[in-house]
Coordinates of C-alpha atoms and ligand atoms in Angstrom, one line a residue:
X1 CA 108.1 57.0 58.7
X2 CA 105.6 55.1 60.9
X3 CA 107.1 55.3 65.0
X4 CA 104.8 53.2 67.9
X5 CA 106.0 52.4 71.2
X6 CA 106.7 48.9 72.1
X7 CA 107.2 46.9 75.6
X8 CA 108.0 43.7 76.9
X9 CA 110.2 40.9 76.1
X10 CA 112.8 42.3 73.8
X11 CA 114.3 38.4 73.2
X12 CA 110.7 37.8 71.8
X13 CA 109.8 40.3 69.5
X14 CA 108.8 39.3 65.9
X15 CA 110.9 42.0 63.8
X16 CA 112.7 41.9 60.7
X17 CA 115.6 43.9 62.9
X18 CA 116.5 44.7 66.4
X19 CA 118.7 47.7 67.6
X20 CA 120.8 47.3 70.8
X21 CA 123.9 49.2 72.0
X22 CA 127.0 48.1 72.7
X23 CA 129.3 50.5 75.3
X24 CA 133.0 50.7 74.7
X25 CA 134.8 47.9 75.9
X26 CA 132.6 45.5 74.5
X27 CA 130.0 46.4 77.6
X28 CA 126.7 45.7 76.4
X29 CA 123.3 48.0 77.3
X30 CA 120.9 46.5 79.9
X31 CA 118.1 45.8 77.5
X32 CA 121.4 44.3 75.1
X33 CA 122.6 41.7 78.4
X34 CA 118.8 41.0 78.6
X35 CA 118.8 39.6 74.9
X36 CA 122.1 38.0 75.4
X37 CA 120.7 35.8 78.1
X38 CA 117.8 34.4 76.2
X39 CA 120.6 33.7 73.8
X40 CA 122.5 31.8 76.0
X41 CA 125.6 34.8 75.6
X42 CA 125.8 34.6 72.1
X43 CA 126.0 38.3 71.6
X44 CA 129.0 38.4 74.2
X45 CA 131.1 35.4 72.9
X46 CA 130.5 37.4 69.4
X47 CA 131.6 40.4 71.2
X48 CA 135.1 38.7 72.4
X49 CA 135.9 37.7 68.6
X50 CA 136.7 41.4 68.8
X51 CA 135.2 42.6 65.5
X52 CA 133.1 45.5 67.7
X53 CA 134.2 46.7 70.8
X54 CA 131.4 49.3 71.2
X55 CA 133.3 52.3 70.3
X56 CA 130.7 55.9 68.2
X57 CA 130.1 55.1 64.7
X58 CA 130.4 50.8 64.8
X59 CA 127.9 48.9 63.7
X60 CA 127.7 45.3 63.3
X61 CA 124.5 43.2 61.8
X62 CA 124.4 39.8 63.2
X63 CA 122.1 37.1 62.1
X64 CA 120.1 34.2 63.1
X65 CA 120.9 34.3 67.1
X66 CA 119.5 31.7 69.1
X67 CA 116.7 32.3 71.6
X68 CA 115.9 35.2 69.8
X69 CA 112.7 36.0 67.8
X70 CA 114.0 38.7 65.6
X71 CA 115.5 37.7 62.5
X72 CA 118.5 40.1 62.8
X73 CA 119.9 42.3 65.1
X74 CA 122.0 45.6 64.5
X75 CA 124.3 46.2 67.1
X76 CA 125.4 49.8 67.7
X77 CA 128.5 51.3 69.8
X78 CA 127.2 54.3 71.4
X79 CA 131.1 54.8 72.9
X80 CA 132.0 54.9 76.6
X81 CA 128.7 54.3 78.5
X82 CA 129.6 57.3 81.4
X83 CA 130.8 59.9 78.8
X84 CA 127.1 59.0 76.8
X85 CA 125.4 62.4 75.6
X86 CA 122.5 63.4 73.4
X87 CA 125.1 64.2 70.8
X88 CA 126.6 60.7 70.9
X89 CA 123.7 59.0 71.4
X90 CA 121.7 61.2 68.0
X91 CA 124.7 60.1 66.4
X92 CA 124.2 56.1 66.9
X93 CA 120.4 56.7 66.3
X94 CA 121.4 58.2 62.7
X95 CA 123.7 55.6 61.7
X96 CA 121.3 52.9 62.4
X97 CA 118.4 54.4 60.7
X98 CA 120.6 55.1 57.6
X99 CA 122.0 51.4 57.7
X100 CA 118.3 50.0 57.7
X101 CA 117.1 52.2 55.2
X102 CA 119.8 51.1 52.2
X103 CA 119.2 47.7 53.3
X104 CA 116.4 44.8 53.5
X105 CA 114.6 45.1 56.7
X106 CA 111.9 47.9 55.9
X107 CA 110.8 47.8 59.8
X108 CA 112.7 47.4 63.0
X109 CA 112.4 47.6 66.8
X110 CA 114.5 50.3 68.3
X111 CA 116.2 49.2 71.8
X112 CA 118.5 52.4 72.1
X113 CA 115.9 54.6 74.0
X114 CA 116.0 53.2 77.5
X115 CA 119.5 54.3 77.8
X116 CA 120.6 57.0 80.5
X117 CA 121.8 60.3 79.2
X118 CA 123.0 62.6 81.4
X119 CA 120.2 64.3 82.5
X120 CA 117.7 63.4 79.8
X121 CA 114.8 61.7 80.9
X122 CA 112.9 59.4 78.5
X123 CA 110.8 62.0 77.7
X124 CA 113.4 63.3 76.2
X125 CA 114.8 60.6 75.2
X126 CA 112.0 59.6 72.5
X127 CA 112.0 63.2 71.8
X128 CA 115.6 63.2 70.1
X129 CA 115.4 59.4 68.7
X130 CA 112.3 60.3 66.6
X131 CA 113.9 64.0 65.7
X132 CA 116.8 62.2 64.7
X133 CA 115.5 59.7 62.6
X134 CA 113.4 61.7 60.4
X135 CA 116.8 64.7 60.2
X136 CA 118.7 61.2 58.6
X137 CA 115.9 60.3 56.2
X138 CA 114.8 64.1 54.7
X139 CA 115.6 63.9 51.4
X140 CA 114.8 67.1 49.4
X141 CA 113.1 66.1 46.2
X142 CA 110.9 68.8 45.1
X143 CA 113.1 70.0 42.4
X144 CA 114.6 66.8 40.7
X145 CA 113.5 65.2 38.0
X146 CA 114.6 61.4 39.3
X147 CA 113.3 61.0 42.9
X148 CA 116.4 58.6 43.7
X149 CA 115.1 55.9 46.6
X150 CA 116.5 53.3 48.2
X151 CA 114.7 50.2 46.9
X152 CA 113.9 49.3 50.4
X153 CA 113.5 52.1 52.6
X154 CA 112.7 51.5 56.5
X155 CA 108.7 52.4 57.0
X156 CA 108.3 51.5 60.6
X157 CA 109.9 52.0 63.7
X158 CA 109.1 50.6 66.9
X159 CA 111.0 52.2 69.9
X160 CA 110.9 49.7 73.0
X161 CA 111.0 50.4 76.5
X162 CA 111.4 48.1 79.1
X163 CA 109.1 49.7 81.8
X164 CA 105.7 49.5 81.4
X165 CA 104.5 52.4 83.6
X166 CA 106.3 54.6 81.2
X167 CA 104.4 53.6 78.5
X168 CA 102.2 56.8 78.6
X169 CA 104.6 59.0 79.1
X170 CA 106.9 57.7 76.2
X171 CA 103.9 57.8 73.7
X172 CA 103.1 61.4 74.7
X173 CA 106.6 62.0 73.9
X174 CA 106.4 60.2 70.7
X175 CA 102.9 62.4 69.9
X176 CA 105.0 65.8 70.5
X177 CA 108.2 64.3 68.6
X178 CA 106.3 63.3 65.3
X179 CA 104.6 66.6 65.3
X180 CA 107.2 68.6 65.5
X181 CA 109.0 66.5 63.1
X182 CA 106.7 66.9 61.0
X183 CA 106.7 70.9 61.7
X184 CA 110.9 70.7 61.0
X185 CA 110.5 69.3 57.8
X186 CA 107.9 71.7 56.5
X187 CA 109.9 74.5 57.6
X188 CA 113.2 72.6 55.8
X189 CA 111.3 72.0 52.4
X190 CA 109.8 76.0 52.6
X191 CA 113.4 76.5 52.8
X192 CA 115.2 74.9 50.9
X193 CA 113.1 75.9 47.8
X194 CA 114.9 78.4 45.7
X195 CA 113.5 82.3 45.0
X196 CA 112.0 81.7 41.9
X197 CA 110.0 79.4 43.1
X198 CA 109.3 80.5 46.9
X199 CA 108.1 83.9 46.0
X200 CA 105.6 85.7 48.6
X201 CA 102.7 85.0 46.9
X202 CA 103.9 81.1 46.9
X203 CA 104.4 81.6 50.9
X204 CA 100.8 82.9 50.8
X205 CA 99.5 80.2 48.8
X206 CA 101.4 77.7 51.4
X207 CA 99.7 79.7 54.7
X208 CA 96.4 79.3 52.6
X209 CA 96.3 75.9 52.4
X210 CA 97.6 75.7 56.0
X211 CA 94.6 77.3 57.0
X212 CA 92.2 75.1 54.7
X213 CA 93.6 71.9 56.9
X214 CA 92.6 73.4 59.9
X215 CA 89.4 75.0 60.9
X216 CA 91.1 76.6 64.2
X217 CA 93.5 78.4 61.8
X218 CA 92.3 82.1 60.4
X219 CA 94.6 82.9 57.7
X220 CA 94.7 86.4 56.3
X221 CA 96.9 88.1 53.3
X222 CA 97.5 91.7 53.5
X223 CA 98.7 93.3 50.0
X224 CA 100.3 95.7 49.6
X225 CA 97.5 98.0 48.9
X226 CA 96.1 97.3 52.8
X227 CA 99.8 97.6 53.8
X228 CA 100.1 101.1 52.4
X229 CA 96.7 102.2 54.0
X230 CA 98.4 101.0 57.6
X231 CA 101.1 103.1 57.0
X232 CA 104.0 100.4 56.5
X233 CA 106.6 102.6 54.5
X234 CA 109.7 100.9 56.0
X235 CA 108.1 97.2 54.3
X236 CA 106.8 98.9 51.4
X237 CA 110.0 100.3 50.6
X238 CA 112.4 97.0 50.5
X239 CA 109.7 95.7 48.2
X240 CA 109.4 98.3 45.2
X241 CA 113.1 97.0 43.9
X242 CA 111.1 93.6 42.9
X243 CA 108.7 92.6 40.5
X244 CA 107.1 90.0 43.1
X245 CA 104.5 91.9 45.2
X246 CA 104.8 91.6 49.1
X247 CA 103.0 90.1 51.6
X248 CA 101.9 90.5 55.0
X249 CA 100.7 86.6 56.4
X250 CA 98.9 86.7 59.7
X251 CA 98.1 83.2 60.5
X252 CA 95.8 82.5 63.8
X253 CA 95.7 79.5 65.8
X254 CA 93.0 80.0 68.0
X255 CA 93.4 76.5 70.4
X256 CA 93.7 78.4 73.7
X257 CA 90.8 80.0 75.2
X258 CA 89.1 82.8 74.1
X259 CA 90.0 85.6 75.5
X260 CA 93.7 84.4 76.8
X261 CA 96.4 86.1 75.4
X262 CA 98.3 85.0 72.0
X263 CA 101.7 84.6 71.6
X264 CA 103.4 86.2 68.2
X265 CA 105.5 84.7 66.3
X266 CA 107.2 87.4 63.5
X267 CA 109.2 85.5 60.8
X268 CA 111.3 87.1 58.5
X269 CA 109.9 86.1 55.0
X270 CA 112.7 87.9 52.8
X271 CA 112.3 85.1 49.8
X272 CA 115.5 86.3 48.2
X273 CA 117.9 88.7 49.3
X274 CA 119.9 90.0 46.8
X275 CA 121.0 93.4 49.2
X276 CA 119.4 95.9 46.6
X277 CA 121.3 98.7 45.7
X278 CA 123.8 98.1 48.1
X279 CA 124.3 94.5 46.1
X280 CA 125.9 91.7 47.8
X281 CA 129.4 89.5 46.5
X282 CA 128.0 87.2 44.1
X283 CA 129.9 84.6 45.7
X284 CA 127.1 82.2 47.8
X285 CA 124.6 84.6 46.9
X286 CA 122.2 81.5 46.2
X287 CA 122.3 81.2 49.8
X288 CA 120.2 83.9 50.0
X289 CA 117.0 81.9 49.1
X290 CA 117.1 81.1 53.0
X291 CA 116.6 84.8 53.8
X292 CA 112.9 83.4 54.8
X293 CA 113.9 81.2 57.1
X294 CA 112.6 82.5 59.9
X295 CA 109.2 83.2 58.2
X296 CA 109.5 79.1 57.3
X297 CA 109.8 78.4 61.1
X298 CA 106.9 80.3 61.8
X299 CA 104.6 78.2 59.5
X300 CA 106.2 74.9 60.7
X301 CA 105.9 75.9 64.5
X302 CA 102.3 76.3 63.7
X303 CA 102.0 73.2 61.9
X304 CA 103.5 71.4 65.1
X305 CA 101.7 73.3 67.4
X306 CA 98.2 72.2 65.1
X307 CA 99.2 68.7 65.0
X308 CA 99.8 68.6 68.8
X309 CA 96.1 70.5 69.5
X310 CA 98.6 72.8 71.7
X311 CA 96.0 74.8 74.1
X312 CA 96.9 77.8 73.3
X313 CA 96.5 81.3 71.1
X314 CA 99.4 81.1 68.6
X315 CA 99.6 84.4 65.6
X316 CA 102.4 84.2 62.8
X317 CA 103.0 86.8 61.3
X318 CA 105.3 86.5 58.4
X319 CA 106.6 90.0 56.4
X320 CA 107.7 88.6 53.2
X321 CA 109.2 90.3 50.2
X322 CA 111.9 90.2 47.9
X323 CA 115.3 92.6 48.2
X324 CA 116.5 93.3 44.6
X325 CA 118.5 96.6 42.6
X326 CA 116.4 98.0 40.3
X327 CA 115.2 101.7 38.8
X328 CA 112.7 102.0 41.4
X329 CA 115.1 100.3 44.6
X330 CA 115.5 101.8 47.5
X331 CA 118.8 104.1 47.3
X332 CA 121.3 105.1 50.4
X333 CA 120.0 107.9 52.2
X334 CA 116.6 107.4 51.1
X335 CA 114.2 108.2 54.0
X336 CA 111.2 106.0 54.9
X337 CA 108.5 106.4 57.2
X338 CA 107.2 103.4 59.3
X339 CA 103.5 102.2 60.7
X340 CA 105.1 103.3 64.2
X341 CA 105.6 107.0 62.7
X342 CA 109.6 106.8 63.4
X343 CA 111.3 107.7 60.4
X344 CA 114.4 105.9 59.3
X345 CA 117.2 106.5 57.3
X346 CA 118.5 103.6 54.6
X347 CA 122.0 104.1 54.9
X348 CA 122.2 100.5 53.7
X349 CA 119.9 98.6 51.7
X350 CA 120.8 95.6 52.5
X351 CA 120.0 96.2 56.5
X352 CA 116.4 95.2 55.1
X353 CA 115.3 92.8 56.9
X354 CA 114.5 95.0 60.1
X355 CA 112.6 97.5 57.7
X356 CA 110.4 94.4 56.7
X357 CA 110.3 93.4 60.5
X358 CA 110.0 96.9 62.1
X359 CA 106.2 97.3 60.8
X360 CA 105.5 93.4 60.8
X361 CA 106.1 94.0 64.7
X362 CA 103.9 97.4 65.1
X363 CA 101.4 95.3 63.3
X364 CA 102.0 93.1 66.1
X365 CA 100.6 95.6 68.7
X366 CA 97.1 94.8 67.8
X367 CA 97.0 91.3 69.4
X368 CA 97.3 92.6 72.5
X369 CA 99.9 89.7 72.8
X370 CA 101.3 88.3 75.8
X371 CA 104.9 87.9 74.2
X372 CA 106.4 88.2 70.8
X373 CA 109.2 86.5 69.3
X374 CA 110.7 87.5 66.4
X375 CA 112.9 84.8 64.3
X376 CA 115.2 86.5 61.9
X377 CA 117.9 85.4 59.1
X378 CA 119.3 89.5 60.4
X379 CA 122.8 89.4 60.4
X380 CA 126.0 88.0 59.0
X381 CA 127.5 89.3 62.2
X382 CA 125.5 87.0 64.2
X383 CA 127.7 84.5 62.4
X384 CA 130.8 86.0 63.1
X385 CA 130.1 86.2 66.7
X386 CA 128.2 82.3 67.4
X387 CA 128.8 80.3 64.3
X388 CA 126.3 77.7 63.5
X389 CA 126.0 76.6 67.0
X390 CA 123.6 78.5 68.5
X391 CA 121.1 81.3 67.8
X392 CA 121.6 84.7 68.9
X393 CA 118.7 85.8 71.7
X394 CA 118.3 89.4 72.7
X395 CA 115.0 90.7 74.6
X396 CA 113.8 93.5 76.0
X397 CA 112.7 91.4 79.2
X398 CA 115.2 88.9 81.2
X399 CA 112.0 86.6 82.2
X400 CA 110.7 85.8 78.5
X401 CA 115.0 85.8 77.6
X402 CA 115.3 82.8 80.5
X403 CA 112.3 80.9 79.2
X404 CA 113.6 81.0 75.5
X405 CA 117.1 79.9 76.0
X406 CA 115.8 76.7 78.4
X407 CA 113.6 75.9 76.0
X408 CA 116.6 75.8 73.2
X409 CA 118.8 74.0 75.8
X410 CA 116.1 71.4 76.8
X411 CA 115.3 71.2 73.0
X412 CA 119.1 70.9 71.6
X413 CA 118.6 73.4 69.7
X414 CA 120.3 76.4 71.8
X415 CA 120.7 79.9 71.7
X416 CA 122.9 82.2 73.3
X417 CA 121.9 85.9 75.2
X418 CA 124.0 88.9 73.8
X419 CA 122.9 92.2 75.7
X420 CA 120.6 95.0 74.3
X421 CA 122.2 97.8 76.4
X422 CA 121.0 101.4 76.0
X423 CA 125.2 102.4 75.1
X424 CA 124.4 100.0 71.7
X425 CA 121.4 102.2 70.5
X426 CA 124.1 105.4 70.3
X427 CA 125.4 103.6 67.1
X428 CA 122.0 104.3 65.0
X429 CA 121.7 107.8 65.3
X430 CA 121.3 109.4 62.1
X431 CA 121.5 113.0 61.2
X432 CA 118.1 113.5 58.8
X433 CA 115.8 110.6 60.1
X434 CA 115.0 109.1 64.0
X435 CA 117.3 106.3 63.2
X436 CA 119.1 105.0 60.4
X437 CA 119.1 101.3 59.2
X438 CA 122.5 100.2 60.3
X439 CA 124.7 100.8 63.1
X440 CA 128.3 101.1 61.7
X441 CA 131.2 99.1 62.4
X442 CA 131.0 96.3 65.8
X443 CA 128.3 94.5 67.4
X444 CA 126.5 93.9 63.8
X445 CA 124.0 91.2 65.4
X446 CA 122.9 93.7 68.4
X447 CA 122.6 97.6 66.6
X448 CA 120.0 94.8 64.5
X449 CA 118.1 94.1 67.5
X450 CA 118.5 97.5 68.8
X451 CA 116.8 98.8 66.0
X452 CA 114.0 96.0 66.3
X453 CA 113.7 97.2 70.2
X454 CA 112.2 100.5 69.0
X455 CA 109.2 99.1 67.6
X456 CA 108.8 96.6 70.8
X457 CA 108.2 98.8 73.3
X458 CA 104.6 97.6 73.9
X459 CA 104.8 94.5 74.7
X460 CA 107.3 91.3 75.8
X461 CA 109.8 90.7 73.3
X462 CA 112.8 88.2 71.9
X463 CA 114.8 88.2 68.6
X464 CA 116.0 85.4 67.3
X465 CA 118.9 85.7 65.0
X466 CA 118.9 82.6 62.9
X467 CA 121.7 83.9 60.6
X468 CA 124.2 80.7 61.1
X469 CA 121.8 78.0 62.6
X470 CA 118.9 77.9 60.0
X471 CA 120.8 76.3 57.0
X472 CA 123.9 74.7 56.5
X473 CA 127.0 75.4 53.6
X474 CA 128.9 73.6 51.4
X475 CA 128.5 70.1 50.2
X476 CA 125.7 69.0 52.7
X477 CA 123.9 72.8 51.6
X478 CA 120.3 72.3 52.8
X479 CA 117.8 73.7 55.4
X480 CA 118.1 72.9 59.2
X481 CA 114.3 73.7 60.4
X482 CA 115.9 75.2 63.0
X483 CA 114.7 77.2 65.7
X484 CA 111.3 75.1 65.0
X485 CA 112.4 72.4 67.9
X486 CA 113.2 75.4 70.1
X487 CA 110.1 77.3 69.2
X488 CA 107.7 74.4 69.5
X489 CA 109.5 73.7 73.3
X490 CA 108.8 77.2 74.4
X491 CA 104.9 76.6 73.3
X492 CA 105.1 73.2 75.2
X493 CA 106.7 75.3 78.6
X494 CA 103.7 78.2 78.3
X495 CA 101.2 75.2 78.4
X496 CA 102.8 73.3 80.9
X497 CA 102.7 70.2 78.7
X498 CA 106.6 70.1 78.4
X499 CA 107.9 66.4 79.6
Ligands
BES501 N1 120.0 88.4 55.2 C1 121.1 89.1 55.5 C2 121.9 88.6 56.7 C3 122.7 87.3 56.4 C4 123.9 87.4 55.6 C5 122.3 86.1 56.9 C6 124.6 86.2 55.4 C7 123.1 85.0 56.7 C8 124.2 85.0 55.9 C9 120.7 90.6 55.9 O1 119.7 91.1 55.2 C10 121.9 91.4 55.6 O2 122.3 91.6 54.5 N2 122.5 92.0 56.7 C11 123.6 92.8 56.5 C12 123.5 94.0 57.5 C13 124.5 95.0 57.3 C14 124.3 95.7 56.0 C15 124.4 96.0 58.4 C16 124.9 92.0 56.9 O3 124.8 91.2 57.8 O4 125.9 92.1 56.2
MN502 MN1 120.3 92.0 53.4
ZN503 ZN1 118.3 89.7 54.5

C-alpha cells in the first residue's frame, strides 16, 4: 500500500474516507470534535442515537455529513480514552484497514495517529499504524492457484496530523515504518514457504538477488566443499542426512564507514527439520518448514536496513541446511568436530540447530564484529517457558542484553532475559566429547544457549530464541516476521536514528 503524511484542515480533505476515533462513552478524539464542529455536531447528535458508544472493535461508516469534504467517514471506538495502549489502539487501526479494503473506498485519510498513547510519541505512533496496516493486509499467495482479492482493495493511505512542526518527524517515521514493513513481509513470505520449495540453495538464490538490488550488498555462498576446507564438522554433519546440499550465506552491507565495526546477524536457516534420526511426532511436523526463521529475519533486517540507507556495517550470516533420517544421518553418539576445534557429542539429533549455529558463529570471528546476534527457531522449551509472547534473550554481556530487550520493548515486539549462569553449562558434559549436544532434562531454552556461549567467547553476543514468537498455529498458521521489528530497532539505537 501507498502511505504519505497529511496536515491541515481535517473537515476539508477531499477523500473517498475519513478515519476518526470515538472514546468510550461516546467521547469523541480531538481531531474527531474538530470535524464535528465544521459539521455543525452532526457526528455527536449521531453519536446520542446510541448506535456506537466508542467501545474496541465498533465501527460505524457514516455518510454525506455536512461541512465536511470527505465523502464518508469511518468512525472507530478505540475503548476508554485513559486505559488507550498500543495494543488497543493496533487493534482499531486493523479493523479499519480491513473494513476499507472489502469495501468501495480504495484510499482514505487516517485521523487515528494524533492520539496519546501512553508513552508513545508520534514517532512511534506512525511506526505501529503503518506496521499494522500492512500485518492486516499480508495475504500469502505464492502457492495458490486463485489469488483471491477483494475487488476493491484500499491502495492509499494518508495519515493526518494536526501539527505541522511534526511534519518531519512523522515522515521520517513513516520512511523507517514502510521499510521495515517491507523487511517483515519478506521475512513472512521466506517463511511461510514450505521445505520443498525453500530449500538452501533457494535461500541462496533469494540472498543473490538481494545482493543484485543493491550495490552496497556483497553476497557470498560457501558450499559445502569451502565449508569442509574451514573445518565446519558440527554444520557438515546435520546436513549429510539430506539430499539438498548446505549453505553457508554471508551477506554484507557495507553502509557504515569503512573501517567501523559490523554488527552480525547469525540466522538459523534449518529449511526443514524433520529431527533426523532422533525423528520427531508426526503430529505438526509441517511446522517445521519455519525451522529458518531466524535465517528469514536476517535477510529481511537487511532488506529494511538497505531500504532505510542505515549508516552502518551490517553481515548476515545464515547456516542453512536440511535435518532429515537417512543411511548416511547423523546417529546418537556420533562425534563431530567443529571449526572452533571443540568436539561434540550428538546425543540428540535433533539439538541441530546449535551444530549448524556453533560454526556459523566461529565463522563469525573473522569480522572482527562489534556484536553478534544470533536469532534462532532453538528450542521447544523456549516455548514452554515464554509462549508466543516474547522471545527468549540470553548474552554473554549485560550491556548488549539491555540494548536488545529496549529495542523489543520500544519496538512491540519484546523479549525476555533468562540467565546464562556458569551452574547451567554443568548439564552438557559429556563423557567422550568436550560437550554433548543437549543438556538433559530442565532449562531446555538455556543448556541451548549455553552451548552457543562456547563458540562466543570472542566477541559481544545475544541469542534470540524465536521458538514461539516467529510463527503462529492453528487456523490463522502463517509467519509472524518477528524479531525483524525488534532487530531493525536495535540497528536504528546503534545509529542513533531511533525516534
Ligand atoms: N527446531 C527445533 C525447536 C522447535 C521445536 C522450535 C518446536 C519450535 C517448535 C529444534 O531443532 C529442536 O528440535 N530442538 C529440540 C532440542 C532437544 C532435542 C534438546 C527440542 O526443543 O525438542
Ligand atoms: Mn531439531
Ligand atoms: Zn530445529
Amino acid at each position: 500500500m501507498e502511505y504519505s503524511i497529511k496536515s491541515g484542515d481535517p473537515s476539508t480533505q477531499r477523500t473517498a474516507c475519513l478515519i476518526l476515533g470515538v472514546f468510550a462513552r461516546r467521547q469523541l478524539t480531538p481531531l474527531a470534535q474538530q470535524v464535528d464542529k465544521a459539521s455543525k455536531g452532526h457526528l455527536s447528535r449521531l453519536l446520542k442515537r446510541g448506535d456506537m458508544d466508542g467501545n474496541t472493535g465498533q465501527q460505524l461508516m457514516i455518510y454525506e455529513v455536512p461541512g465536511v469534504s470527505a465523502e464518508r467517514i469511518l468512525l472507530v471506538g478505540l475503548g476508554k480514552a485513559s486505559e488507550l495502549n498500543m495494543k488497543h489502539y493496533a487493534s482499531a487501526i486493523s479493523g479499519a484497514v480491513k473494513t476499507l479494503n472489502e469495501s468501495h473506498p480504495i484510499e482514505a485519510i487516517c485521523g487515528l495517529c494524533d492520539v496519546e498513547i501512553e508513552e508513545n510519541n508520534l514517532y512511534q505512533v506512525i511506526r505501529e499504524t503503518v506496521l499494522q496496516a500492512e500485518e492486516t493486509l499480508y495475504a500469502y499467495t505464492e502457492t495458490k492457484s486463485e489469488k483471491k482479492k477483494p475487488s476493491r482493495p484500499l491502495k492509499r493511505l494518508s495519515l493526518f496530523i494536526h501539527d505541522r512542526r511534526q511534519l518531519k518527524a512523522a515522515r521520517k517515521a513513516l520512511g523507517h515504518a514502510q521499510a521495515i514493513a517491507s523487511g517483515v513481509a519478506f521475512t513472512k513470505d521466506l517463511s511461510n514457504l514450505p521445505g520443498n520449495i525453500c530449500t538452501p540453495s533457494y535461500l541462496a538464490s533469494q540472498a543473490r538477488a538481494l545482493g543484485r538490488n543493491n550495490e552496497k550488498l556483497r553476497v557470498q555462498i560457501l558450499e559445502e566443499k569451502q565449508m569442509e576446507k574451514l573445518g565446519m564438522g558440527a554444520l557438515l554433519s546435520v546436513s549429510r542426512g539430506s539430499r539438498q546440499p548446505a549453505k553457508l550465506i554471508i551477506m554484507e552491507y557495507k553502509g557504515g564507514k569503512s573501517g567501523a565495526k559490523p554488527i552480525v546477524l547469525v540466522g538459523k536457516g534449518l529449511t526443514f527439520d524433520a529431527g533426523g534420526i532422533s525423528i520427531k511426532p508426526s503430529a505438526a511436523m509441517d511446522e517445521m518448514k519455519y525451522d529458518m526463521c531466524g535465517g528469514a529475519s536476517v535477510f529481511g533486517t537487511l532488506k529494511a536496513c538497505m531500504d532505510m540507507e542505515l549508516p552502518i556495517n551490517l553481515i548476515g550470516v545464515v547456516p542453512s541446511s536440511e535435518n532429515l533420517p537417512d543411511g548416511d544421518a547423523n546417529k546418537p553418539g556420533d562425534i563431530v568436530t567443529s571449526m572452533s576445534g571443540q568436539t561434540i557429542e550428538v546425543l540428540n539429533t535433533d539439538a541441530e540447530g546449535r551444530l549448524i549455529l556453533c560454526d556459523a558463529l566461529t565463522y563469525s570471528e573473522r569480522f572482527e564484529p562489534a556484536a553478534v546476534i544470533d536469532i534462532a527457531t532453538l528450542t521447544g522449551a523456549c516455548i514452554v517457558a515464554l509462549g508466543n509472547q516474547a522471545s527468549g534473550l540470553m548474552a554473554n554481556n549485560d550491556k548488549l542484553a539491555t540494548e536488545v530487550l529496549a529495542a523489543g520493548e520500544h519496538a512491540g515486539d519484546r523479549a525476555w532475559q533468562l540467565p546464562l549462569w556458569d551452574g547451567y553449562q554443568d548439564q552438557l558434559k559429556s563423557n567422550f566429547a568436550d560437550m554433548a549436544n543437549i543438556g538433559g532434562k530442565g532449562a531446555g531454552t538455556i543448556t541451548a544457549a549455553c552451548f552457543l556461549s562456547r563458540y562466543t567467547k570472542k566477541f559481544k553476543w545475544a541469542h534470540l530464541d524465536i521458538a514461539g514468537t516467529a510463527w503462529r498455529s492453528g487456523a490463522n498458521k502463517g509467519a509472524t516476521g518477528r524479531p525483524v521489528p525488534l532487530l531493525t530497532q536495535f540497528l536504528l539505537q546503534r545509529c542513533g536514528q531511533s525516534d
